[in-house]
Tab-separated table of C-alpha atoms in Angstrom:
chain	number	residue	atom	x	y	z
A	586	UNK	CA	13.631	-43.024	-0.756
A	587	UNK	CA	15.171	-41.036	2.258
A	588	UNK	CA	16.401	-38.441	-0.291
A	589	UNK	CA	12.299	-37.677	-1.375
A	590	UNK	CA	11.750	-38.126	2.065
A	591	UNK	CA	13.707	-35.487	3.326
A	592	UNK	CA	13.004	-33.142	-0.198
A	593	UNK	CA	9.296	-33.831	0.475
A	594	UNK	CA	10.015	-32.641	4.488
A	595	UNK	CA	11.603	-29.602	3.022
A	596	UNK	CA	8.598	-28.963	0.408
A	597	UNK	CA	6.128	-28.984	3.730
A	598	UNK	CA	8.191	-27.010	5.831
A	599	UNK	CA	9.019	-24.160	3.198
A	600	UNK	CA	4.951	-24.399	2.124
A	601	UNK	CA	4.645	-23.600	6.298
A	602	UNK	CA	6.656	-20.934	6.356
A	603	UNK	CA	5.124	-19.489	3.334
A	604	UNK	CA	1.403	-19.862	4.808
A	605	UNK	CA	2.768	-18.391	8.054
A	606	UNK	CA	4.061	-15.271	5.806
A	607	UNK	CA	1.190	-15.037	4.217
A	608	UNK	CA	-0.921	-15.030	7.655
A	609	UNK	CA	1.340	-12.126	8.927
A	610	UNK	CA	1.013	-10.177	5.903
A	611	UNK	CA	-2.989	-10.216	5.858
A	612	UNK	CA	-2.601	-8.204	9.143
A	613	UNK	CA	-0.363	-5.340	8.076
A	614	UNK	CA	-2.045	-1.959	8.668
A	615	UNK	CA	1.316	-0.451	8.270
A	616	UNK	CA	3.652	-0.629	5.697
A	617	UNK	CA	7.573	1.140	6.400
A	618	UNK	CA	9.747	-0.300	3.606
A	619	UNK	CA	12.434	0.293	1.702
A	620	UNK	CA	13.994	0.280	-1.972
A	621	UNK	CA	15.636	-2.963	-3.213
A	622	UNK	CA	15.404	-2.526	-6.881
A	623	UNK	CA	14.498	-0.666	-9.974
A	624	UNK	CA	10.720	-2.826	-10.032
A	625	UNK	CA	8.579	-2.713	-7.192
A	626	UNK	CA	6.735	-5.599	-7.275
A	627	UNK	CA	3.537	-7.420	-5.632
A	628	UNK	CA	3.959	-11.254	-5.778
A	629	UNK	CA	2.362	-14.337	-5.752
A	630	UNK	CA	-1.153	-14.640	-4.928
A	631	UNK	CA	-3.562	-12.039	-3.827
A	632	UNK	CA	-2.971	-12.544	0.075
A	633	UNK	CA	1.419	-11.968	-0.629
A	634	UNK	CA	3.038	-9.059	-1.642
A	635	UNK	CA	6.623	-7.991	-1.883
A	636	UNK	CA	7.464	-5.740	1.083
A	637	UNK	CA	10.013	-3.950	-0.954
A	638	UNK	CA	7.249	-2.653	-3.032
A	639	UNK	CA	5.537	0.602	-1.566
A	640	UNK	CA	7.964	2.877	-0.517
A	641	UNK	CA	11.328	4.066	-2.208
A	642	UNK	CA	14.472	5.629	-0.021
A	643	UNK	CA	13.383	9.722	-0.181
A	644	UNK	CA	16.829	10.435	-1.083
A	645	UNK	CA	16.758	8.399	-4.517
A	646	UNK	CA	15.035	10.633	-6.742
A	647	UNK	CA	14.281	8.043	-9.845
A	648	UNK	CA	10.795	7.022	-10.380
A	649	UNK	CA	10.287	3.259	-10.209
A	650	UNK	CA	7.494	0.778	-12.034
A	651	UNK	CA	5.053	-1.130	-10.090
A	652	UNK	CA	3.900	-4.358	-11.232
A	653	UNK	CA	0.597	-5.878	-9.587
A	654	UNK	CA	-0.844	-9.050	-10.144
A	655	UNK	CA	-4.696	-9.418	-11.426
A	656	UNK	CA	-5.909	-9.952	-7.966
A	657	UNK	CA	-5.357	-7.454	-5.542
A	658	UNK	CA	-6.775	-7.554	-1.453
A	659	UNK	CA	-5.516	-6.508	1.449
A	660	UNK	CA	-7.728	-6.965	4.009
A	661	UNK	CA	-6.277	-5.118	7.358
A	662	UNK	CA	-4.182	-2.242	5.719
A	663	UNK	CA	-4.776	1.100	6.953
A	664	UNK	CA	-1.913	2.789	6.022
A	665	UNK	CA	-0.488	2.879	2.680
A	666	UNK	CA	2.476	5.406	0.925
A	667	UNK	CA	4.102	5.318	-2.385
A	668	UNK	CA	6.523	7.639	-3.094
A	669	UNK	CA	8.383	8.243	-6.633
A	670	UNK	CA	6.526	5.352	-8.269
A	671	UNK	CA	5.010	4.953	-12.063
A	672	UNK	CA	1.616	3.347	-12.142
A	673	UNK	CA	1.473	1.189	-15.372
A	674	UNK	CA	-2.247	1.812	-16.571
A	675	UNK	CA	-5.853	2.633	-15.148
A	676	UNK	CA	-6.722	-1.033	-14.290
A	677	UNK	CA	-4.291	-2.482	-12.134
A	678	UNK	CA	-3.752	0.814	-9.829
A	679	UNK	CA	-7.782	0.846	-9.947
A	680	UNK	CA	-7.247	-2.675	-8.722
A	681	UNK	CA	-4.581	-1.762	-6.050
A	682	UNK	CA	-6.664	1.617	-4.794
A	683	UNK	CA	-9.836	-0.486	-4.680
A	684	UNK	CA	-8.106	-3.932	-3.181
A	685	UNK	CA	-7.718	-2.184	0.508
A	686	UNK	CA	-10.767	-1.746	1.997
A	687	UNK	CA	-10.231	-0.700	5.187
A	688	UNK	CA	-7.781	2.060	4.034
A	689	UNK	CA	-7.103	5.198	6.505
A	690	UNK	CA	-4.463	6.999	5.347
A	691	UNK	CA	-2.997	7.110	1.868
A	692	UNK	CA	-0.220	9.400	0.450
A	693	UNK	CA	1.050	9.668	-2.877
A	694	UNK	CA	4.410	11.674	-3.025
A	695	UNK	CA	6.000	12.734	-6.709
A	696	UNK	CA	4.459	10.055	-8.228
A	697	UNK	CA	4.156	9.588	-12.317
A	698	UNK	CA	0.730	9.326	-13.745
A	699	UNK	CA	1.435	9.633	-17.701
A	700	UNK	CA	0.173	6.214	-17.949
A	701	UNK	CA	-3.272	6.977	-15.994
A	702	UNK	CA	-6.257	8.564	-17.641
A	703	UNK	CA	-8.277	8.415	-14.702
A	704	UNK	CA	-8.615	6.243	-11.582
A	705	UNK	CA	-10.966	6.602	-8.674
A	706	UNK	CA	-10.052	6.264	-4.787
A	707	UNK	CA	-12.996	4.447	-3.009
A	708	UNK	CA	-12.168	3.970	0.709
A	709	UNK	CA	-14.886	4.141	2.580
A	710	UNK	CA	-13.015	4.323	6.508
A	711	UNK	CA	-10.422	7.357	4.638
A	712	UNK	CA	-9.704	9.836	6.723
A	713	UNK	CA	-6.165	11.501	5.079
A	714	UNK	CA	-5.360	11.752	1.612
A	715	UNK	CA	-2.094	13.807	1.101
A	716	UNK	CA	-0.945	14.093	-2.328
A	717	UNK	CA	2.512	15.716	-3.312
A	718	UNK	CA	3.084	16.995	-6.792
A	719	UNK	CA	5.503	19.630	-7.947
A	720	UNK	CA	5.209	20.764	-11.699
A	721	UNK	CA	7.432	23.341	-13.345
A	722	UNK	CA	6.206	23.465	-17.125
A	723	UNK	CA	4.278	25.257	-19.738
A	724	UNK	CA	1.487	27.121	-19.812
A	725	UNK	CA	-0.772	24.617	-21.262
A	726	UNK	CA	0.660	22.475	-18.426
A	727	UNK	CA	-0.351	25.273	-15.869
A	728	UNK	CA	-4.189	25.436	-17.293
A	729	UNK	CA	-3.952	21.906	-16.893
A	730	UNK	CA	-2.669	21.724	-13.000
A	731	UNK	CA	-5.238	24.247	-11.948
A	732	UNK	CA	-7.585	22.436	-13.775
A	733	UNK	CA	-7.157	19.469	-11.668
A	734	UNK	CA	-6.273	20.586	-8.431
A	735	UNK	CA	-9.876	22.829	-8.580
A	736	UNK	CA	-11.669	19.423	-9.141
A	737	UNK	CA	-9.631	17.641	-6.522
A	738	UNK	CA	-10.625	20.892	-4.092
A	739	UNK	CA	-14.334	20.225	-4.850
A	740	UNK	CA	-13.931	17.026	-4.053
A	741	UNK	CA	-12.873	17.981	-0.755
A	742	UNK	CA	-15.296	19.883	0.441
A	743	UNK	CA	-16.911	18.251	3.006
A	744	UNK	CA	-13.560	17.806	5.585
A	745	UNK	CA	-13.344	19.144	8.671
A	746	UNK	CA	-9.495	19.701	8.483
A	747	UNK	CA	-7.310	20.763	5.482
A	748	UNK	CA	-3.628	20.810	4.550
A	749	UNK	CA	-2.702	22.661	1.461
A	750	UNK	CA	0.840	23.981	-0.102
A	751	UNK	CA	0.953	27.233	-1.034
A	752	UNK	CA	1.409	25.772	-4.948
A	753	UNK	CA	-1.863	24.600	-4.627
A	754	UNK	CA	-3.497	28.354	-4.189
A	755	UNK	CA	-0.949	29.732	-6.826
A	756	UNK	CA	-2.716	26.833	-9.358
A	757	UNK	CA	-6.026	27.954	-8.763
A	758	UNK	CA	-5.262	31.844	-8.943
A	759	UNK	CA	-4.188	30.894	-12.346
A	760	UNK	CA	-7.586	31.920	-14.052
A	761	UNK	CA	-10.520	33.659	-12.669
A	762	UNK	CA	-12.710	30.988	-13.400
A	763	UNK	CA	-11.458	28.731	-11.032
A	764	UNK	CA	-11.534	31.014	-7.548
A	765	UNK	CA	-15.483	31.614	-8.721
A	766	UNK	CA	-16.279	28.034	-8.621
A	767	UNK	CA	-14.427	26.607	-5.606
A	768	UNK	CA	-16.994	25.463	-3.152
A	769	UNK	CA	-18.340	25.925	-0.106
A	770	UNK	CA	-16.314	24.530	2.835
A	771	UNK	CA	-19.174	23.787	5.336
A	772	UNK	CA	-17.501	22.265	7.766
A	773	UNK	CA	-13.945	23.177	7.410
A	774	UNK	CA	-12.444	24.086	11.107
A	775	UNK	CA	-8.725	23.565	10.028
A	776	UNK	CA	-7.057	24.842	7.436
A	777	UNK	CA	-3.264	24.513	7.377
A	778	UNK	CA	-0.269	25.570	4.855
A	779	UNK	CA	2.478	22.816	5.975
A	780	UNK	CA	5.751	24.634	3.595
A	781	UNK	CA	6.639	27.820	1.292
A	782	UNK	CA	5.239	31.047	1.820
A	783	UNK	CA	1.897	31.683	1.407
A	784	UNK	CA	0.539	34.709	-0.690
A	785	UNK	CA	-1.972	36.365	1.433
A	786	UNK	CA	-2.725	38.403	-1.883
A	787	UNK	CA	-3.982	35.665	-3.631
A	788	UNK	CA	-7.869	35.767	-4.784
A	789	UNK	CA	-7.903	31.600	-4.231
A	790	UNK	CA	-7.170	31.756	-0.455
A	791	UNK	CA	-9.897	34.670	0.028
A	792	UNK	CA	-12.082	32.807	-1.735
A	793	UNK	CA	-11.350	29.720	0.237
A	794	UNK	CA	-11.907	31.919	3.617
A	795	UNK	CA	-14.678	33.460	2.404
A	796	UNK	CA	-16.684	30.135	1.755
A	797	UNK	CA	-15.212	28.378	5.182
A	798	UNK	CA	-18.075	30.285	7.277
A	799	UNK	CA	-16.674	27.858	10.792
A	800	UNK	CA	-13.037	28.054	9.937
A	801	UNK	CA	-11.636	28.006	14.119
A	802	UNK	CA	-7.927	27.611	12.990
A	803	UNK	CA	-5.574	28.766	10.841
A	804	UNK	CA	-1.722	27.776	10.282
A	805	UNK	CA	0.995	29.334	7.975
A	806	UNK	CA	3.300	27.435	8.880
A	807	UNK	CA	5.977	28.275	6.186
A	808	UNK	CA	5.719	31.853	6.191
A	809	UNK	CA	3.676	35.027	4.887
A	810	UNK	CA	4.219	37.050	2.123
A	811	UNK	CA	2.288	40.166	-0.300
A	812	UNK	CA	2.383	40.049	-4.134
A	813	UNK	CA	0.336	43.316	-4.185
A	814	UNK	CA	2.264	46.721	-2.542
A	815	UNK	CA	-1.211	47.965	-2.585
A	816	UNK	CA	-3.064	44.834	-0.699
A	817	UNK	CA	-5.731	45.423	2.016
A	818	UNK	CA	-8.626	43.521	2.710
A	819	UNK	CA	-11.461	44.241	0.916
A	820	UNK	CA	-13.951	41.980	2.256
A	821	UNK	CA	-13.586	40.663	5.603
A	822	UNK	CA	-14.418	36.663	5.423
A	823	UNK	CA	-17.554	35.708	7.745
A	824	UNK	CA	-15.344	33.109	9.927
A	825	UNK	CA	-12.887	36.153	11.001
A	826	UNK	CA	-15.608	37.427	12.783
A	827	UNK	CA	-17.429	34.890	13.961
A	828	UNK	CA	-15.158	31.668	14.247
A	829	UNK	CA	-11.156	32.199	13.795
A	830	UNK	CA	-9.606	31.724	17.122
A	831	UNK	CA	-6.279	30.463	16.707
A	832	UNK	CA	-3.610	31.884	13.845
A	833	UNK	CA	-0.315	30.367	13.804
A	834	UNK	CA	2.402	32.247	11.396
A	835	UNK	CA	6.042	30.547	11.019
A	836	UNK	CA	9.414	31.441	9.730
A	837	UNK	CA	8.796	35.120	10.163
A	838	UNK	CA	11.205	37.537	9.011
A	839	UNK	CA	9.520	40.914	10.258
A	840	UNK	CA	9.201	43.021	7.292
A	841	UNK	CA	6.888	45.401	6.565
A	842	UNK	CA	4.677	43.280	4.569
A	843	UNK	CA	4.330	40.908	7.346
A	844	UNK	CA	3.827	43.039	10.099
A	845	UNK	CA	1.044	44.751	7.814
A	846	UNK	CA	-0.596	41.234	7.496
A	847	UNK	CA	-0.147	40.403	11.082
A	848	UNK	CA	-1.494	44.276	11.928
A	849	UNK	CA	-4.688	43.388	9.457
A	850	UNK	CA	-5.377	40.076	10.957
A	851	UNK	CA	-5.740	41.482	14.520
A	852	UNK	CA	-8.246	44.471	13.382
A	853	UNK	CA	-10.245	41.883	11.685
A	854	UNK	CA	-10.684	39.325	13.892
A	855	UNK	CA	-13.635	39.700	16.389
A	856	UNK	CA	-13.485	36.571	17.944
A	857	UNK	CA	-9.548	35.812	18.171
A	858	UNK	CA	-8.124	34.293	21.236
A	859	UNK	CA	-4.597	33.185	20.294
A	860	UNK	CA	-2.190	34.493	17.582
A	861	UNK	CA	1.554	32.292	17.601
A	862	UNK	CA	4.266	34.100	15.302
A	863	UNK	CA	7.370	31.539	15.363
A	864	UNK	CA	10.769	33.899	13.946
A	865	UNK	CA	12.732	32.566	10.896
A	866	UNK	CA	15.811	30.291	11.840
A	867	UNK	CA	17.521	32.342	9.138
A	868	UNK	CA	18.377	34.851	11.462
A	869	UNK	CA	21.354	32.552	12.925
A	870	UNK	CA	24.239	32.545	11.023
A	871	UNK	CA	23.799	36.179	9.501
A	872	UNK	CA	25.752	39.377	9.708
A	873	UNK	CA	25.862	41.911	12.221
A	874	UNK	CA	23.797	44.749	10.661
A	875	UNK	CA	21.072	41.523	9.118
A	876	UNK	CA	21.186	40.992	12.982
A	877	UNK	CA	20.859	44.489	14.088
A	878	UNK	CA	18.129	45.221	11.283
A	879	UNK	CA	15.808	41.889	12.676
A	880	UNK	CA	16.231	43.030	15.718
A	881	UNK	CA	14.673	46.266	14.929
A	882	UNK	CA	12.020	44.783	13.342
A	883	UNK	CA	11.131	42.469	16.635
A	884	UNK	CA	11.238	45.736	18.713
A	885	UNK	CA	9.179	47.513	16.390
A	886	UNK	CA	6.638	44.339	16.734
A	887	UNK	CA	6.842	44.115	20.213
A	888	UNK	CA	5.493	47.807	20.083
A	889	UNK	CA	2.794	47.503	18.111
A	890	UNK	CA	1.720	43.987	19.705
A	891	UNK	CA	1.576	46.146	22.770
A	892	UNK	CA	-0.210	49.270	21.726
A	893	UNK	CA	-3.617	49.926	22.478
């Protein structure tokens, strides 16, 4: 008798603990974990989840499979990233994308999705969707990437502030027929390029200026660059002259394309009040005449910032 009573004292307090566990866990808005196995996986009941599940360590760079249960709900998160991880099928990550109603901010870094036809992402209270996707393939794969990153785009259309990756523009320059049907970006007042150089060439991102008529601020953040010796710009985009403010250009280098971008930007844009070029940390570590040629280049942009 005292051994069930004290097994039976153990059952209650470990059923305690698990109902306080599962009390905390309905108030995560947050979740910061880290890898534990090959499986990430959601357990028990649809209040209790594994927190090893989400997130993998960056630096790992196999995928992992996520297992869900049927029922899916969490009621307070806000915040949710998976990173490297294979969804199984269309149902249960419908079930996962759909069980979080309150969701914010969602990011889905080099994830697999050969197992997903299609899925859709209803969160009502979203504000940030970041997606990162990197695909070096085919040319069938290509048609197939600019495909869906136009439809993602149009999908899009109504934010006030974007963040794109210069892969993103190259996708969409790779046929005609996608720069003529990107939409209008109404109320777009951000638009930001977060790594990699950005082809100021490229028919997408005119496009994309040319259809963001209140577009206040611009950031190129990884760097400028020309694919055409020839480029100039043809048509000047409505928001140069009557919205752009603020243009922020990193990791600068100084050549000749650049300053010619830099040069075109300022002749074209009526209403600018702030232009930020941050220099390439490149230039530490190199040789004396890759120092003496930069430093060239900075006094010949001095001078022309300068001029009248």
């Amino acid at each position: 008798m005292r051994e069930d009573g004290v097994a039976s004292k153990v059952q209650t307090e470990s059923t305690t603990e698990q109902e306080n566990l599962r009390h905390k866990l309905r108030k995560i808005q947050k979740l910061s974990a880290r890898k534990r196995r090959k499986e990430w996986l959601f357990q028990g009941n649809n209040q209790t989840m594994d927190q090893g599940s989400l997130i993998k360590d960056s630096k790992t760079q196999m995928c992992y499979n996520l297992r869900l249960p049927y029922s899916i709900f969490f009621p307070s998160f806000k915040i949710l990233t998976l990173k490297h991880i294979i969804f199984p099928d269309d149902q249960s990550t419908q079930r996962l994308f759909s069980g979080c109603p309150v969701l914010e901010e969602l990011t889905l870094d080099d994830c697999y999705w050969d197992n997903i036809n299609a899925i859709s992402i209803s969160a009502p209270m979203l504000k940030s969707l970041v997606i990162y996707d990197l695909l070096d393939s085919e040319s069938r794969h290509q048609i197939e990437v600019a495909y869906h990153a136009n439809k993602l785009i149009k999908e899009l259309s109504n934010v006030e502030s974007l963040v794109l990756t210069p892969q993103t523009v190259e996708a969409l320059d790779y046929k005609e027929e996608f720069i003529a049907h990107l939409p209008k970006f109404h109320n777009l007042a951000h638009l930001e390029f977060y790594t990699g150089f950005v082809d100021m060439a490229s028919g997408a991102l005119m496009k994309v200026f040319q259809n963001s008529p209140c577009l206040a601020s611009l950031e190129l953040n990884g760097g400028i660059e020309l694919t055409k010796e020839d480029w100039k710009l043809d048509h000047v985009p409505p928001c140069f002259l009557t919205h752009l403010k603020t243009i922020k250009i990193g990791d600068f280098l100084g050549t000749e394309e650049e300053v010619l971008v830099v040069r075109t930007l300022l002749q074209n844009t009526a209403v600018l009040e702030r232009m930020v070029i941050s220099w390439s940390k490149e230039f530490s570590g190199q040789g004396q005449k890759q120092k003496a040629y930069h430093h060239d280049q900075k006094k010949r942009m001095h001078e022309f910032w300068n001029s009248p």
